[in-house]
mmCIF file with all atom_site columns, C-alpha atoms in Angstrom:
data_model
loop_
_atom_site.group_PDB
_atom_site.id
_atom_site.type_symbol
_atom_site.label_atom_id
_atom_site.label_alt_id
_atom_site.label_comp_id
_atom_site.label_asym_id
_atom_site.label_entity_id
_atom_site.label_seq_id
_atom_site.pdbx_PDB_ins_code
_atom_site.Cartn_x
_atom_site.Cartn_y
_atom_site.Cartn_z
_atom_site.occupancy
_atom_site.B_iso_or_equiv
_atom_site.pdbx_formal_charge
_atom_site.auth_seq_id
_atom_site.auth_comp_id
_atom_site.auth_asym_id
_atom_site.auth_atom_id
_atom_site.pdbx_PDB_model_num
ATOM 1   C CA . UNK A 1 1   ? -0.466  -0.001  -0.100  1.00 0.00 ? 1   UNK A CA 1
ATOM 2   C CA . UNK A 1 2   ? 1.100   3.336   -0.634  1.00 0.00 ? 2   UNK A CA 1
ATOM 3   C CA . UNK A 1 3   ? 1.233   6.439   1.552   1.00 0.00 ? 3   UNK A CA 1
ATOM 4   C CA . UNK A 1 4   ? -1.609  7.189   3.861   1.00 0.00 ? 4   UNK A CA 1
ATOM 5   C CA . UNK A 1 5   ? -4.725  9.497   3.025   1.00 0.00 ? 5   UNK A CA 1
ATOM 6   C CA . UNK A 1 6   ? -3.313  11.941  5.563   1.00 0.00 ? 6   UNK A CA 1
ATOM 7   C CA . UNK A 1 7   ? -0.059  12.080  3.777   1.00 0.00 ? 7   UNK A CA 1
ATOM 8   C CA . UNK A 1 8   ? -1.910  12.650  0.507   1.00 0.00 ? 8   UNK A CA 1
ATOM 9   C CA . UNK A 1 9   ? -4.059  15.246  1.758   1.00 0.00 ? 9   UNK A CA 1
ATOM 10  C CA . UNK A 1 10  ? -0.641  17.383  2.794   1.00 0.00 ? 10  UNK A CA 1
ATOM 11  C CA . UNK A 1 11  ? 0.498   17.050  -0.775  1.00 0.00 ? 11  UNK A CA 1
ATOM 12  C CA . UNK A 1 12  ? -2.486  18.234  -1.806  1.00 0.00 ? 12  UNK A CA 1
ATOM 13  C CA . UNK A 1 13  ? -2.313  20.621  0.388   1.00 0.00 ? 13  UNK A CA 1
ATOM 14  C CA . UNK A 1 14  ? 0.970   21.752  -0.356  1.00 0.00 ? 14  UNK A CA 1
ATOM 15  C CA . UNK A 1 15  ? 0.588   21.817  -3.959  1.00 0.00 ? 15  UNK A CA 1
ATOM 16  C CA . UNK A 1 16  ? -2.953  23.656  -3.907  1.00 0.00 ? 16  UNK A CA 1
ATOM 17  C CA . UNK A 1 17  ? -1.326  26.282  -1.584  1.00 0.00 ? 17  UNK A CA 1
ATOM 18  C CA . UNK A 1 18  ? 1.608   27.043  -4.311  1.00 0.00 ? 18  UNK A CA 1
ATOM 19  C CA . UNK A 1 19  ? -0.318  26.894  -7.624  1.00 0.00 ? 19  UNK A CA 1
ATOM 20  C CA . UNK A 1 20  ? -2.570  29.822  -5.344  1.00 0.00 ? 20  UNK A CA 1
ATOM 21  C CA . UNK A 1 21  ? 0.277   31.300  -4.567  1.00 0.00 ? 21  UNK A CA 1
ATOM 22  C CA . UNK A 1 22  ? 1.281   31.164  -8.389  1.00 0.00 ? 22  UNK A CA 1
ATOM 23  C CA . UNK A 1 23  ? -2.015  32.328  -9.639  1.00 0.00 ? 23  UNK A CA 1
ATOM 24  C CA . UNK A 1 24  ? -1.990  35.397  -7.300  1.00 0.00 ? 24  UNK A CA 1
ATOM 25  C CA . UNK A 1 25  ? 1.352   36.067  -8.441  1.00 0.00 ? 25  UNK A CA 1
ATOM 26  C CA . UNK A 1 26  ? 0.333   35.601  -12.112 1.00 0.00 ? 26  UNK A CA 1
ATOM 27  C CA . UNK A 1 27  ? -2.223  38.065  -11.735 1.00 0.00 ? 27  UNK A CA 1
ATOM 28  C CA . UNK A 1 28  ? -0.661  40.259  -9.711  1.00 0.00 ? 28  UNK A CA 1
ATOM 29  C CA . UNK A 1 29  ? 2.316   40.811  -12.831 1.00 0.00 ? 29  UNK A CA 1
ATOM 30  C CA . UNK A 1 30  ? -0.051  40.816  -15.498 1.00 0.00 ? 30  UNK A CA 1
ATOM 31  C CA . UNK A 1 31  ? -2.563  43.887  -13.950 1.00 0.00 ? 31  UNK A CA 1
ATOM 32  C CA . UNK A 1 32  ? 0.900   45.600  -13.664 1.00 0.00 ? 32  UNK A CA 1
ATOM 33  C CA . UNK A 1 33  ? 1.563   44.344  -17.219 1.00 0.00 ? 33  UNK A CA 1
ATOM 34  C CA . UNK A 1 34  ? -1.907  46.164  -18.040 1.00 0.00 ? 34  UNK A CA 1
ATOM 35  C CA . UNK A 1 35  ? -1.307  49.087  -16.293 1.00 0.00 ? 35  UNK A CA 1
ATOM 36  C CA . UNK A 1 36  ? 2.184   49.679  -17.758 1.00 0.00 ? 36  UNK A CA 1
ATOM 37  C CA . UNK A 1 37  ? 0.723   49.357  -21.232 1.00 0.00 ? 37  UNK A CA 1
ATOM 38  C CA . UNK A 1 38  ? -2.584  51.535  -20.232 1.00 0.00 ? 38  UNK A CA 1
ATOM 39  C CA . UNK A 1 39  ? -0.496  54.592  -18.346 1.00 0.00 ? 39  UNK A CA 1
ATOM 40  C CA . UNK A 1 40  ? 2.117   54.300  -21.748 1.00 0.00 ? 40  UNK A CA 1
ATOM 41  C CA . UNK A 1 41  ? -0.192  54.488  -24.328 1.00 0.00 ? 41  UNK A CA 1
ATOM 42  C CA . UNK A 1 42  ? -2.869  57.639  -22.604 1.00 0.00 ? 42  UNK A CA 1
ATOM 43  C CA . UNK A 1 43  ? 0.300   59.222  -21.853 1.00 0.00 ? 43  UNK A CA 1
ATOM 44  C CA . UNK A 1 44  ? 1.942   59.375  -24.934 1.00 0.00 ? 44  UNK A CA 1
ATOM 45  C CA . UNK A 1 45  ? -1.721  59.644  -26.219 1.00 0.00 ? 45  UNK A CA 1
ATOM 46  C CA . UNK A 1 46  ? -1.969  62.734  -24.168 1.00 0.00 ? 46  UNK A CA 1
ATOM 47  C CA . UNK A 1 47  ? 1.278   63.710  -25.192 1.00 0.00 ? 47  UNK A CA 1
ATOM 48  C CA . UNK A 1 48  ? 1.254   64.271  -28.281 1.00 0.00 ? 48  UNK A CA 1
ATOM 49  C CA . UNK A 1 49  ? -1.939  65.707  -29.082 1.00 0.00 ? 49  UNK A CA 1
ATOM 50  C CA . UNK A 1 50  ? -0.173  68.069  -27.102 1.00 0.00 ? 50  UNK A CA 1
ATOM 51  C CA . UNK A 1 51  ? 2.657   67.970  -30.008 1.00 0.00 ? 51  UNK A CA 1
ATOM 52  C CA . UNK A 1 52  ? 0.283   68.190  -32.565 1.00 0.00 ? 52  UNK A CA 1
ATOM 53  C CA . UNK A 1 53  ? -1.716  71.620  -30.613 1.00 0.00 ? 53  UNK A CA 1
ATOM 54  C CA . UNK A 1 54  ? 1.170   73.050  -30.510 1.00 0.00 ? 54  UNK A CA 1
ATOM 55  C CA . UNK A 1 55  ? 2.342   72.286  -34.089 1.00 0.00 ? 55  UNK A CA 1
ATOM 56  C CA . UNK A 1 56  ? -1.289  73.709  -35.252 1.00 0.00 ? 56  UNK A CA 1
ATOM 57  C CA . UNK A 1 57  ? -1.166  76.781  -32.971 1.00 0.00 ? 57  UNK A CA 1
ATOM 58  C CA . UNK A 1 58  ? 2.695   77.713  -34.433 1.00 0.00 ? 58  UNK A CA 1
ATOM 59  C CA . UNK A 1 59  ? 1.635   76.631  -38.558 1.00 0.00 ? 59  UNK A CA 1
ATOM 60  C CA . UNK A 1 60  ? -1.231  79.040  -38.154 1.00 0.00 ? 60  UNK A CA 1
ATOM 61  C CA . UNK A 1 61  ? 0.924   82.077  -35.971 1.00 0.00 ? 61  UNK A CA 1
ATOM 62  C CA . UNK A 1 62  ? 4.276   81.911  -38.622 1.00 0.00 ? 62  UNK A CA 1
ATOM 63  C CA . UNK A 1 63  ? 3.793   81.320  -41.950 1.00 0.00 ? 63  UNK A CA 1
ATOM 64  C CA . UNK A 1 64  ? 6.084   81.418  -45.179 1.00 0.00 ? 64  UNK A CA 1
ATOM 65  C CA . UNK A 1 65  ? 9.225   80.923  -43.636 1.00 0.00 ? 65  UNK A CA 1
ATOM 66  C CA . UNK A 1 66  ? 10.903  77.383  -44.370 1.00 0.00 ? 66  UNK A CA 1
ATOM 67  C CA . UNK A 1 67  ? 13.575  77.834  -41.610 1.00 0.00 ? 67  UNK A CA 1
ATOM 68  C CA . UNK A 1 68  ? 10.492  77.312  -39.093 1.00 0.00 ? 68  UNK A CA 1
ATOM 69  C CA . UNK A 1 69  ? 8.284   75.395  -40.804 1.00 0.00 ? 69  UNK A CA 1
ATOM 70  C CA . UNK A 1 70  ? 11.464  72.508  -41.131 1.00 0.00 ? 70  UNK A CA 1
ATOM 71  C CA . UNK A 1 71  ? 11.835  73.244  -36.582 1.00 0.00 ? 71  UNK A CA 1
ATOM 72  C CA . UNK A 1 72  ? 8.105   72.669  -36.964 1.00 0.00 ? 72  UNK A CA 1
ATOM 73  C CA . UNK A 1 73  ? 9.074   69.295  -38.895 1.00 0.00 ? 73  UNK A CA 1
ATOM 74  C CA . UNK A 1 74  ? 11.410  68.163  -36.477 1.00 0.00 ? 74  UNK A CA 1
ATOM 75  C CA . UNK A 1 75  ? 8.358   69.022  -33.688 1.00 0.00 ? 75  UNK A CA 1
ATOM 76  C CA . UNK A 1 76  ? 5.975   66.414  -35.017 1.00 0.00 ? 76  UNK A CA 1
ATOM 77  C CA . UNK A 1 77  ? 8.523   64.209  -35.561 1.00 0.00 ? 77  UNK A CA 1
ATOM 78  C CA . UNK A 1 78  ? 9.468   63.720  -31.678 1.00 0.00 ? 78  UNK A CA 1
ATOM 79  C CA . UNK A 1 79  ? 6.313   62.521  -30.845 1.00 0.00 ? 79  UNK A CA 1
ATOM 80  C CA . UNK A 1 80  ? 5.929   60.068  -27.709 1.00 0.00 ? 80  UNK A CA 1
ATOM 81  C CA . UNK A 1 81  ? 6.171   56.324  -28.401 1.00 0.00 ? 81  UNK A CA 1
ATOM 82  C CA . UNK A 1 82  ? 4.521   53.968  -26.847 1.00 0.00 ? 82  UNK A CA 1
ATOM 83  C CA . UNK A 1 83  ? 6.029   51.213  -24.526 1.00 0.00 ? 83  UNK A CA 1
ATOM 84  C CA . UNK A 1 84  ? 6.740   48.876  -27.179 1.00 0.00 ? 84  UNK A CA 1
ATOM 85  C CA . UNK A 1 85  ? 8.832   51.414  -29.156 1.00 0.00 ? 85  UNK A CA 1
ATOM 86  C CA . UNK A 1 86  ? 10.656  52.653  -26.272 1.00 0.00 ? 86  UNK A CA 1
ATOM 87  C CA . UNK A 1 87  ? 13.848  49.820  -25.961 1.00 0.00 ? 87  UNK A CA 1
ATOM 88  C CA . UNK A 1 88  ? 13.954  50.401  -22.311 1.00 0.00 ? 88  UNK A CA 1
ATOM 89  C CA . UNK A 1 89  ? 9.767   50.266  -21.769 1.00 0.00 ? 89  UNK A CA 1
ATOM 90  C CA . UNK A 1 90  ? 9.985   46.682  -24.009 1.00 0.00 ? 90  UNK A CA 1
ATOM 91  C CA . UNK A 1 91  ? 12.602  45.603  -21.922 1.00 0.00 ? 91  UNK A CA 1
ATOM 92  C CA . UNK A 1 92  ? 10.529  45.334  -19.215 1.00 0.00 ? 92  UNK A CA 1
ATOM 93  C CA . UNK A 1 93  ? 7.478   44.117  -20.777 1.00 0.00 ? 93  UNK A CA 1
ATOM 94  C CA . UNK A 1 94  ? 9.783   41.646  -22.157 1.00 0.00 ? 94  UNK A CA 1
ATOM 95  C CA . UNK A 1 95  ? 10.605  40.411  -18.773 1.00 0.00 ? 95  UNK A CA 1
ATOM 96  C CA . UNK A 1 96  ? 7.633   40.601  -17.162 1.00 0.00 ? 96  UNK A CA 1
ATOM 97  C CA . UNK A 1 97  ? 5.285   38.495  -20.665 1.00 0.00 ? 97  UNK A CA 1
ATOM 98  C CA . UNK A 1 98  ? 8.206   35.699  -19.811 1.00 0.00 ? 98  UNK A CA 1
ATOM 99  C CA . UNK A 1 99  ? 7.464   36.011  -15.746 1.00 0.00 ? 99  UNK A CA 1
ATOM 100 C CA . UNK A 1 100 ? 3.741   35.730  -16.092 1.00 0.00 ? 100 UNK A CA 1
ATOM 101 C CA . UNK A 1 101 ? 4.559   32.615  -18.997 1.00 0.00 ? 101 UNK A CA 1
ATOM 102 C CA . UNK A 1 102 ? 6.877   31.097  -16.537 1.00 0.00 ? 102 UNK A CA 1
ATOM 103 C CA . UNK A 1 103 ? 4.675   31.438  -13.937 1.00 0.00 ? 103 UNK A CA 1
ATOM 104 C CA . UNK A 1 104 ? 1.954   30.285  -15.918 1.00 0.00 ? 104 UNK A CA 1
ATOM 105 C CA . UNK A 1 105 ? 3.766   26.609  -16.581 1.00 0.00 ? 105 UNK A CA 1
ATOM 106 C CA . UNK A 1 106 ? 4.823   26.944  -12.190 1.00 0.00 ? 106 UNK A CA 1
ATOM 107 C CA . UNK A 1 107 ? 0.695   26.841  -11.758 1.00 0.00 ? 107 UNK A CA 1
ATOM 108 C CA . UNK A 1 108 ? -0.544  24.376  -14.031 1.00 0.00 ? 108 UNK A CA 1
ATOM 109 C CA . UNK A 1 109 ? 1.753   21.936  -13.039 1.00 0.00 ? 109 UNK A CA 1
ATOM 110 C CA . UNK A 1 110 ? 1.228   22.686  -9.380  1.00 0.00 ? 110 UNK A CA 1
ATOM 111 C CA . UNK A 1 111 ? -2.457  22.514  -10.738 1.00 0.00 ? 111 UNK A CA 1
ATOM 112 C CA . UNK A 1 112 ? -2.351  19.403  -11.883 1.00 0.00 ? 112 UNK A CA 1
ATOM 113 C CA . UNK A 1 113 ? -0.193  17.749  -8.865  1.00 0.00 ? 113 UNK A CA 1
ATOM 114 C CA . UNK A 1 114 ? -2.879  18.846  -6.463  1.00 0.00 ? 114 UNK A CA 1
ATOM 115 C CA . UNK A 1 115 ? -5.577  17.474  -8.363  1.00 0.00 ? 115 UNK A CA 1
ATOM 116 C CA . UNK A 1 116 ? -3.362  14.300  -9.251  1.00 0.00 ? 116 UNK A CA 1
ATOM 117 C CA . UNK A 1 117 ? -2.768  14.150  -5.514  1.00 0.00 ? 117 UNK A CA 1
ATOM 118 C CA . UNK A 1 118 ? -6.295  15.258  -4.447  1.00 0.00 ? 118 UNK A CA 1
ATOM 119 C CA . UNK A 1 119 ? -7.293  11.680  -6.064  1.00 0.00 ? 119 UNK A CA 1
ATOM 120 C CA . UNK A 1 120 ? -4.349  9.485   -4.372  1.00 0.00 ? 120 UNK A CA 1
ATOM 121 C CA . UNK A 1 121 ? -6.348  11.364  -0.950  1.00 0.00 ? 121 UNK A CA 1
ATOM 122 C CA . UNK A 1 122 ? -9.828  10.148  -2.283  1.00 0.00 ? 122 UNK A CA 1
ATOM 123 C CA . UNK A 1 123 ? -8.677  6.992   -3.030  1.00 0.00 ? 123 UNK A CA 1
ATOM 124 C CA . UNK A 1 124 ? -6.990  5.631   0.349   1.00 0.00 ? 124 UNK A CA 1
ATOM 125 C CA . UNK A 1 125 ? -9.654  6.910   1.968   1.00 0.00 ? 125 UNK A CA 1
ATOM 126 C CA . UNK A 1 126 ? -11.817 4.684   0.457   1.00 0.00 ? 126 UNK A CA 1
ATOM 127 C CA . UNK A 1 127 ? -8.988  1.886   1.443   1.00 0.00 ? 127 UNK A CA 1
ATOM 128 C CA . UNK A 1 128 ? -8.299  2.815   4.514   1.00 0.00 ? 128 UNK A CA 1
ATOM 129 C CA . UNK A 1 129 ? -12.377 3.140   5.052   1.00 0.00 ? 129 UNK A CA 1
ATOM 130 C CA . UNK A 1 130 ? -12.874 -0.485  3.814   1.00 0.00 ? 130 UNK A CA 1
ATOM 131 C CA . UNK A 1 131 ? -9.570  -1.422  5.944   1.00 0.00 ? 131 UNK A CA 1
ATOM 132 C CA . UNK A 1 132 ? -11.237 0.005   8.844   1.00 0.00 ? 132 UNK A CA 1
ATOM 133 C CA . UNK A 1 133 ? -14.650 -2.217  7.822   1.00 0.00 ? 133 UNK A CA 1
ATOM 134 C CA . UNK A 1 134 ? -13.115 -5.014  7.217   1.00 0.00 ? 134 UNK A CA 1
ATOM 135 C CA . UNK A 1 135 ? -11.278 -5.370  10.322  1.00 0.00 ? 135 UNK A CA 1
ATOM 136 C CA . UNK A 1 136 ? -14.201 -4.686  12.617  1.00 0.00 ? 136 UNK A CA 1
ATOM 137 C CA . UNK A 1 137 ? -16.417 -6.811  10.600  1.00 0.00 ? 137 UNK A CA 1
ATOM 138 C CA . UNK A 1 138 ? -13.136 -9.962  11.270  1.00 0.00 ? 138 UNK A CA 1
ATOM 139 C CA . UNK A 1 139 ? -13.758 -8.489  15.107  1.00 0.00 ? 139 UNK A CA 1
ATOM 140 C CA . UNK A 1 140 ? -17.392 -9.414  15.622  1.00 0.00 ? 140 UNK A CA 1
ATOM 141 C CA . UNK A 1 141 ? -16.060 -12.499 13.312  1.00 0.00 ? 141 UNK A CA 1
ATOM 142 C CA . UNK A 1 142 ? -18.727 -11.889 10.161  1.00 0.00 ? 142 UNK A CA 1
#
């Protein structure tokens, strides 16, 4: 006979705890990643909108000056970039995505293990119950 039902149950609790921990950490990192992307996008959109307004106002104020028009064009081309185009943010996003993926794999393995040990716990519990019944019946000479 294998381990006792209580031993299997302890293993189940261990993997269930690991599963919950990985799940919580994965969800936390996903929230951070979503916020990073959202805030980066919102900020760059806001800054770019202000640059567009500035360029429009400058074009209305100063006309027929080639040098000035060239400088306005330079301003317009230096807009904020999204998280995916900024190298530092891109590295951070990539690292977060890798860690989320790693946690997902660990979570899935822990979930599989907890389900496996819970099934073994149930089986062992039934076997122990049957053994107890058989012991009692043999004591009663049935």
